[in-house]
Short mmCIF file of C-alpha atoms in Angstrom, two decimals:
data_model
loop_
_atom_site.label_atom_id
_atom_site.label_comp_id
_atom_site.label_asym_id
_atom_site.label_seq_id
_atom_site.Cartn_x
_atom_site.Cartn_y
_atom_site.Cartn_z
CA ARG R 1 45.00 -18.22 -41.34
CA SER R 2 44.38 -16.54 -44.70
CA PHE R 3 43.09 -12.97 -44.81
CA PRO R 4 39.61 -13.98 -46.16
CA THR R 5 39.23 -16.43 -43.22
CA ARG R 6 40.16 -13.78 -40.67
CA ARG R 7 37.81 -11.27 -42.25
CA LEU R 8 34.95 -13.81 -42.27
CA ALA R 9 35.53 -14.57 -38.58
CA ALA R 10 35.48 -10.86 -37.68
CA VAL R 11 32.27 -10.34 -39.66
CA GLN R 12 30.64 -13.31 -37.93
CA LEU R 13 31.52 -11.87 -34.53
CA ALA R 14 30.11 -8.46 -35.47
CA ASN R 15 26.89 -10.14 -36.66
CA ARG R 16 26.56 -12.01 -33.36
CA MET R 17 26.93 -8.78 -31.40
CA ARG R 18 24.35 -7.03 -33.57
CA GLN R 19 21.97 -9.92 -32.96
CA ALA R 20 22.49 -9.46 -29.23
CA VAL R 21 21.54 -5.80 -29.50
CA VAL R 22 18.37 -6.68 -31.45
CA ALA R 23 17.43 -9.31 -28.89
CA ALA R 24 17.81 -6.79 -26.09
CA LYS R 25 15.73 -4.25 -28.01
CA LEU R 26 12.88 -6.73 -28.37
CA CYS R 27 13.20 -7.67 -24.68
CA ILE R 28 13.32 -11.32 -25.73
CA SER R 29 16.58 -12.54 -24.31
CA VAL R 30 16.93 -10.08 -21.42
CA SER R 31 16.00 -12.35 -18.53
CA SER R 32 17.78 -10.37 -15.86
CA ILE R 33 18.76 -6.81 -16.69
CA HIS R 34 20.46 -6.37 -13.33
CA SER R 35 23.02 -9.09 -14.01
CA ARG R 36 25.56 -9.41 -16.81
CA LEU R 37 24.38 -10.71 -20.15
CA LEU R 38 26.51 -13.74 -20.84
CA PHE R 39 27.22 -14.98 -24.32
CA THR R 40 29.33 -18.01 -25.17
CA THR R 41 30.63 -18.52 -28.69
CA ALA R 42 33.24 -20.48 -30.61
CA PHE R 43 35.69 -18.49 -32.61
CA THR R 44 39.24 -18.76 -33.87
CA GLY R 45 42.39 -16.95 -32.80
CA ALA R 46 41.67 -14.36 -35.48
CA SER R 47 38.26 -13.70 -33.87
CA ALA R 48 39.96 -13.22 -30.52
CA ARG R 49 42.14 -10.52 -32.07
CA ALA R 50 38.95 -8.87 -33.38
CA VAL R 51 37.54 -8.79 -29.83
CA SER R 52 40.84 -7.36 -28.64
CA ARG R 53 40.49 -4.53 -31.14
CA LEU R 54 36.96 -3.88 -29.91
CA ARG R 55 38.23 -3.76 -26.32
CA THR R 56 40.91 -1.27 -27.36
CA SER R 57 38.31 0.86 -29.15
CA THR R 58 36.08 0.78 -26.07
CA ALA R 59 38.94 1.85 -23.84
CA THR R 60 39.53 4.82 -26.14
CA THR R 61 35.85 5.74 -25.92
CA SER R 62 35.83 5.50 -22.12
CA SER R 63 38.77 7.87 -21.85
CA ALA R 64 36.80 10.50 -23.73
CA SER R 65 33.62 10.15 -21.69
CA SER R 66 32.55 9.43 -18.14
CA SER R 67 31.17 5.98 -18.97
CA PRO R 68 32.29 3.35 -21.49
CA ALA R 69 30.01 2.41 -24.32
CA LEU R 70 30.52 -1.28 -23.65
CA SER R 71 32.64 -3.23 -21.20
CA ILE R 72 34.00 -6.39 -22.83
CA SER R 73 36.06 -9.04 -21.09
CA THR R 74 37.23 -12.43 -22.34
CA THR R 75 38.25 -15.61 -20.54
CA ARG R 76 39.94 -18.75 -21.84
CA SER R 77 38.24 -22.07 -21.13
CA SER R 78 41.61 -23.88 -21.07
CA PRO R 79 45.09 -23.52 -22.64
CA SER R 80 44.42 -26.39 -25.00
CA THR R 81 41.36 -24.69 -26.48
CA ARG R 82 42.72 -21.16 -26.72
CA ASN R 83 41.92 -20.96 -30.42
CA ARG R 84 38.52 -22.62 -30.20
CA ILE R 85 36.29 -21.71 -27.29
CA ARG R 86 36.20 -18.63 -25.13
CA SER R 87 33.46 -16.67 -23.39
CA TYR R 88 32.91 -12.96 -23.25
CA SER R 89 30.48 -10.78 -21.31
CA ILE R 90 28.94 -7.45 -22.12
CA THR R 91 27.93 -5.26 -19.19
CA PRO R 92 25.40 -2.50 -19.91
CA PRO R 93 27.28 0.64 -18.85
CA SER R 94 24.22 2.45 -17.52
CA PHE R 95 23.66 -0.32 -14.98
CA ALA R 96 27.33 -0.41 -14.05
CA ILE R 97 27.03 3.28 -13.23
CA SER R 98 23.75 3.13 -11.34
CA MET R 99 24.69 0.07 -9.27
CA SER R 100 28.45 0.40 -8.95
CA THR R 101 28.52 1.63 -5.35
CA THR R 102 26.53 1.03 -2.23
CA ASN R 103 25.92 4.77 -2.03
CA ASN R 104 23.76 4.56 -5.15
CA PRO R 105 20.99 2.00 -4.51
CA ASN R 106 19.52 0.13 -7.44
CA PRO R 107 16.66 2.35 -8.70
CA PHE R 108 14.95 -0.61 -10.37
CA LYS R 109 14.47 -2.63 -7.18
CA ARG R 110 11.09 -2.33 -5.50
CA SER R 111 11.10 -1.02 -1.96
CA LYS R 112 9.14 -2.86 0.71
CA VAL R 113 6.27 -0.91 2.21
CA ASP R 114 6.21 -1.18 5.99
CA PRO R 115 2.89 -2.90 6.88
CA SER R 116 3.09 -1.54 10.43
CA GLU R 117 2.97 2.04 9.20
CA PRO R 118 -0.03 3.76 10.85
CA ALA R 119 -3.07 4.37 8.69
CA SER R 120 -3.97 7.86 7.61
CA THR R 121 -6.63 9.66 9.61
CA LYS R 122 -8.20 10.96 6.40
CA THR R 123 -11.28 9.45 4.77
CA ILE R 124 -11.84 8.58 1.11
CA GLY R 125 -15.34 8.73 -0.30
CA THR R 126 -16.86 6.97 -3.31
CA HIS R 127 -20.30 5.82 -4.39
CA SER R 128 -22.23 2.91 -2.95
CA GLY R 129 -23.98 0.18 -4.93
CA THR R 130 -22.46 -1.79 -7.78
CA PHE R 131 -18.74 -1.08 -8.05
CA GLN R 132 -16.39 -1.12 -11.03
CA ALA R 133 -12.65 -1.31 -11.53
CA ASP R 134 -12.61 2.49 -11.90
CA GLU R 135 -13.27 3.51 -8.29
CA ALA R 136 -11.82 0.28 -6.85
CA LEU R 137 -8.49 1.09 -8.51
CA GLY R 138 -8.75 4.77 -7.63
CA VAL R 139 -9.12 3.96 -3.95
CA TRP R 140 -6.14 1.59 -4.06
CA LEU R 141 -3.98 4.22 -5.74
CA LEU R 142 -4.83 6.83 -3.13
CA ARG R 143 -4.07 4.40 -0.32
CA GLN R 144 -0.51 3.98 -1.62
CA THR R 145 0.28 7.67 -1.14
CA PRO R 146 1.65 9.00 2.17
CA THR R 147 -1.36 11.31 2.63
CA TYR R 148 -4.00 8.58 2.31
CA ARG R 149 -2.03 5.52 3.39
CA ASN R 150 -4.59 2.77 4.16
CA ALA R 151 -7.26 5.41 4.74
CA ARG R 152 -10.82 4.50 5.65
CA VAL R 153 -13.36 4.40 2.80
CA VAL R 154 -16.96 5.57 2.99
CA ARG R 155 -19.27 4.42 0.18
CA SER R 156 -22.39 6.52 -0.25
CA ARG R 157 -24.36 8.59 -2.75
CA ASP R 158 -25.72 10.93 -0.08
CA LYS R 159 -24.27 14.41 -0.62
CA ASP R 160 -24.51 15.18 3.08
CA VAL R 161 -22.41 12.10 3.86
CA LEU R 162 -19.83 12.85 1.17
CA ALA R 163 -19.49 16.59 1.81
CA PRO R 164 -17.26 16.44 4.93
CA LEU R 165 -14.97 13.70 3.58
CA ASP R 166 -11.37 14.58 2.79
CA ILE R 167 -11.40 13.34 -0.80
CA VAL R 168 -14.16 11.93 -3.02
CA ILE R 169 -13.88 10.01 -6.31
CA ASP R 170 -16.34 8.83 -8.97
CA VAL R 171 -19.37 10.53 -7.46
CA GLY R 172 -20.65 14.06 -6.92
CA GLY R 173 -20.58 15.45 -10.46
CA VAL R 174 -17.50 17.65 -9.86
CA TYR R 175 -13.88 17.57 -10.94
CA ASP R 176 -11.91 20.06 -8.84
CA HIS R 177 -8.38 19.16 -7.85
CA ASP R 178 -8.17 22.00 -5.31
CA ALA R 179 -11.32 20.72 -3.61
CA LEU R 180 -10.13 17.08 -3.91
CA ARG R 181 -13.19 16.05 -5.87
CA TYR R 182 -12.65 13.68 -8.83
CA ASP R 183 -15.76 12.72 -10.77
CA HIS R 184 -16.14 12.34 -14.53
CA HIS R 185 -19.89 11.97 -15.08
CA GLN R 186 -20.79 15.67 -15.42
CA ARG R 187 -21.78 17.36 -18.67
CA GLY R 188 -19.04 19.09 -20.59
CA TYR R 189 -16.35 16.93 -19.05
CA ASP R 190 -13.49 16.21 -21.49
CA GLU R 191 -10.33 15.62 -19.43
CA ARG R 192 -7.75 13.42 -21.15
CA PHE R 193 -4.24 12.24 -20.46
CA ALA R 194 -1.38 14.01 -22.23
CA ASP R 195 -1.13 13.35 -25.98
CA LYS R 196 1.03 10.51 -27.20
CA ASP R 197 4.65 11.18 -28.17
CA ASP R 198 3.69 11.61 -31.83
CA GLY R 199 1.03 14.19 -30.92
CA THR R 200 -1.94 11.84 -31.31
CA PRO R 201 -4.74 12.71 -28.84
CA ARG R 202 -5.93 10.02 -26.47
CA CYS R 203 -8.96 8.02 -27.54
CA THR R 204 -10.63 8.17 -24.13
CA LYS R 205 -11.55 10.62 -21.44
CA LEU R 206 -10.15 10.07 -17.97
CA SER R 207 -12.25 8.03 -15.58
CA ALA R 208 -12.12 8.70 -11.83
CA SER R 209 -9.08 6.47 -11.41
CA GLY R 210 -7.54 8.20 -14.42
CA LEU R 211 -7.94 11.53 -12.66
CA VAL R 212 -6.40 10.08 -9.51
CA TYR R 213 -3.51 8.73 -11.56
CA ARG R 214 -3.00 12.09 -13.28
CA HIS R 215 -2.48 13.85 -9.95
CA TYR R 216 -1.09 11.10 -7.72
CA GLY R 217 0.40 8.52 -10.09
CA ARG R 218 3.97 9.73 -9.67
CA ASP R 219 3.61 9.54 -5.89
CA VAL R 220 2.36 5.96 -6.16
CA ILE R 221 5.31 4.95 -8.33
CA LYS R 222 7.77 6.67 -5.97
CA THR R 223 6.28 4.72 -3.07
CA PHE R 224 7.52 1.48 -4.61
CA TYR R 225 10.55 2.81 -6.51
CA PRO R 226 11.82 5.82 -4.54
CA ASN R 227 15.26 5.83 -6.20
CA LEU R 228 14.12 6.49 -9.75
CA ASP R 229 15.51 9.70 -11.16
CA ASP R 230 13.20 12.28 -12.76
CA GLU R 231 13.60 10.92 -16.28
CA GLN R 232 13.00 7.32 -15.22
CA LEU R 233 9.96 8.40 -13.18
CA GLU R 234 8.42 10.18 -16.17
CA LEU R 235 9.04 7.16 -18.37
CA ALA R 236 7.35 4.88 -15.85
CA TYR R 237 4.47 7.33 -15.36
CA THR R 238 3.70 7.57 -19.07
CA LYS R 239 4.28 3.89 -19.84
CA MET R 240 1.98 2.82 -16.98
CA TYR R 241 -0.79 4.90 -18.49
CA ASP R 242 -0.16 3.42 -21.93
CA SER R 243 0.09 -0.14 -20.63
CA PHE R 244 -2.57 -0.19 -17.92
CA MET R 245 -4.52 2.93 -17.02
CA GLU R 246 -5.75 3.84 -20.50
CA ALA R 247 -7.65 0.55 -20.81
CA ILE R 248 -9.37 1.14 -17.45
CA ASP R 249 -10.39 4.63 -18.61
CA ALA R 250 -11.64 3.42 -22.00
CA ILE R 251 -13.71 0.57 -20.60
CA ASP R 252 -15.29 2.76 -17.92
CA THR R 253 -16.12 5.58 -20.33
CA GLY R 254 -17.49 3.28 -23.04
CA VAL R 255 -14.79 3.51 -25.70
CA GLU R 256 -14.86 0.41 -27.88
CA GLN R 257 -11.55 -1.38 -28.39
CA TYR R 258 -12.33 -2.21 -32.04
CA PRO R 259 -13.42 0.15 -34.86
CA GLU R 260 -17.11 0.24 -35.66
CA GLY R 261 -18.12 -2.49 -38.07
CA THR R 262 -15.32 -4.83 -37.04
CA GLU R 263 -16.52 -8.36 -36.42
CA ILE R 264 -15.45 -9.65 -33.01
CA LEU R 265 -14.63 -13.35 -33.28
CA TYR R 266 -14.72 -14.07 -29.55
CA LYS R 267 -15.31 -12.38 -26.22
CA ASP R 268 -12.79 -12.03 -23.43
CA ARG R 269 -14.01 -11.68 -19.85
CA THR R 270 -10.68 -12.36 -18.16
CA GLY R 271 -9.61 -8.71 -17.97
CA LEU R 272 -9.42 -6.73 -14.75
CA SER R 273 -12.66 -4.80 -15.34
CA SER R 274 -14.57 -8.05 -15.89
CA ARG R 275 -13.06 -9.70 -12.82
CA VAL R 276 -13.94 -6.72 -10.64
CA SER R 277 -17.47 -6.73 -12.02
CA ARG R 278 -17.85 -10.39 -11.04
CA SER R 279 -16.78 -9.52 -7.51
CA ASN R 280 -20.12 -7.78 -6.93
CA PRO R 281 -22.64 -9.94 -5.08
CA ARG R 282 -24.98 -11.63 -7.51
CA TRP R 283 -28.64 -10.67 -7.34
CA ASN R 284 -29.55 -14.02 -5.76
CA GLU R 285 -26.33 -14.77 -3.87
CA ILE R 286 -26.58 -15.82 -0.23
CA ASP R 287 -23.64 -16.21 2.13
CA GLU R 288 -23.75 -19.76 3.50
CA GLU R 289 -22.26 -18.75 6.86
CA THR R 290 -24.53 -15.79 7.62
CA ASN R 291 -27.48 -16.84 5.46
CA LYS R 292 -27.58 -13.24 4.28
CA ARG R 293 -26.57 -11.30 1.21
CA PRO R 294 -22.73 -10.94 1.07
CA ASP R 295 -21.34 -7.72 2.49
CA GLU R 296 -20.87 -5.33 -0.44
CA ASN R 297 -18.16 -3.30 1.28
CA GLU R 298 -16.08 -6.41 1.97
CA ARG R 299 -16.34 -7.37 -1.67
CA PHE R 300 -15.27 -3.86 -2.66
CA GLU R 301 -12.15 -4.13 -0.51
CA LYS R 302 -11.22 -7.42 -2.18
CA ALA R 303 -11.82 -5.91 -5.61
CA SER R 304 -9.66 -2.91 -4.73
CA ALA R 305 -6.83 -5.20 -3.62
CA MET R 306 -7.20 -7.15 -6.88
CA CYS R 307 -6.76 -3.92 -8.84
CA GLY R 308 -3.63 -3.17 -6.83
CA GLN R 309 -2.12 -6.56 -7.62
CA ASP R 310 -2.64 -6.03 -11.36
CA PHE R 311 -1.25 -2.50 -11.19
CA LEU R 312 1.88 -3.68 -9.40
CA SER R 313 2.44 -6.57 -11.78
CA ILE R 314 2.52 -4.16 -14.73
CA LEU R 315 4.56 -1.58 -12.82
CA THR R 316 7.16 -4.22 -11.96
CA GLN R 317 7.49 -5.15 -15.63
CA VAL R 318 7.79 -1.51 -16.67
CA VAL R 319 10.33 -0.41 -14.05
CA GLU R 320 12.40 -3.55 -13.56
CA SER R 321 12.55 -4.72 -17.17
CA ASP R 322 11.32 -2.28 -19.82
CA ILE R 323 13.11 0.86 -18.64
CA PRO R 324 16.48 -0.84 -17.98
CA ALA R 325 16.26 -2.61 -21.35
CA ARG R 326 15.51 0.71 -23.04
CA ALA R 327 18.61 2.27 -21.49
CA PHE R 328 20.75 -0.68 -22.60
CA VAL R 329 19.45 -0.59 -26.16
CA GLU R 330 19.99 3.18 -26.40
CA ARG R 331 23.58 2.83 -25.23
CA ALA R 332 24.19 -0.13 -27.54
CA LEU R 333 22.86 1.77 -30.54
CA LEU R 334 25.02 4.78 -29.72
CA SER R 335 28.07 2.51 -29.58
CA ARG R 336 27.25 0.61 -32.78
CA ILE R 337 30.17 2.26 -34.59
CA ASP R 338 32.49 0.38 -32.23
CA VAL R 339 31.06 -2.88 -33.59
CA ASP R 340 30.91 -1.96 -37.28
CA GLU R 341 32.06 1.22 -38.97
CA SER R 342 28.90 1.27 -41.11
CA GLY R 343 26.76 1.72 -37.97
CA GLU R 344 24.13 -0.59 -39.44
#
């Protein structure tokens, strides 16, 4: 082959690999971060030599550090097609490290919670009457922690009933972590989650579930993903607030999603807060079996479980997809010089 042909083939291969990095960064083509990302391409014998040079460069990098930037292997489809079709695989090094031995369990795999684990003897208190996603979610979060695992809930607005309870949320007019009281309705209250990475303050105050998440959110995440390291845990903790908790806080505290004066073209009542609101017994609803008004506490328990399902669905996406993809993209960007000397 002529030199221009070989150069064109090498450039095409580099472009394909850059496209793979971009796809991973956008989380578009990463269907299973825990398995190898397989790419199949047609290239000439000159392209194969380009891959060989990349493999040699990677080996040099791995000898200078504890983990290779990229692990590249090639296989021939058949002797007769050695210059036409081959396949190569790229293994994200961070995953190869974290899952290489049985002594290091996969941190991105959710642990099963033992349903036979005895319930906590402590009691959670919240207000009676119409319930919202705020306290329904807050109760679910507390019940995922070892201290309040499946604890009993008392719903009341009577101070004498609430006073002896172990922990109370969304009622009482007091926020005091030492006293285990987490309300947000009192005057002068202005508790917010930590500022965004760029220093921008949060748009909303913390609701009761936001306060619970502030103090117990890491424990909840560790319940389902106990093998996350400190950095991964902090990433999950912050991203869960950005992706899920902040909306619950904003809706409960009355922060509008759109700037004032913006015309809303349609309404959406499919969100979690709306679905929890519809779980309340209607003013004229009668249970056909008992011929009485539906039990409000039973409805609250169902709403709380609904909140938990939504929380876990987002948490699964964050921990099992977003964080591993982030690690892969970071490592790929750091090793971009191995693909093209320009680093672009």
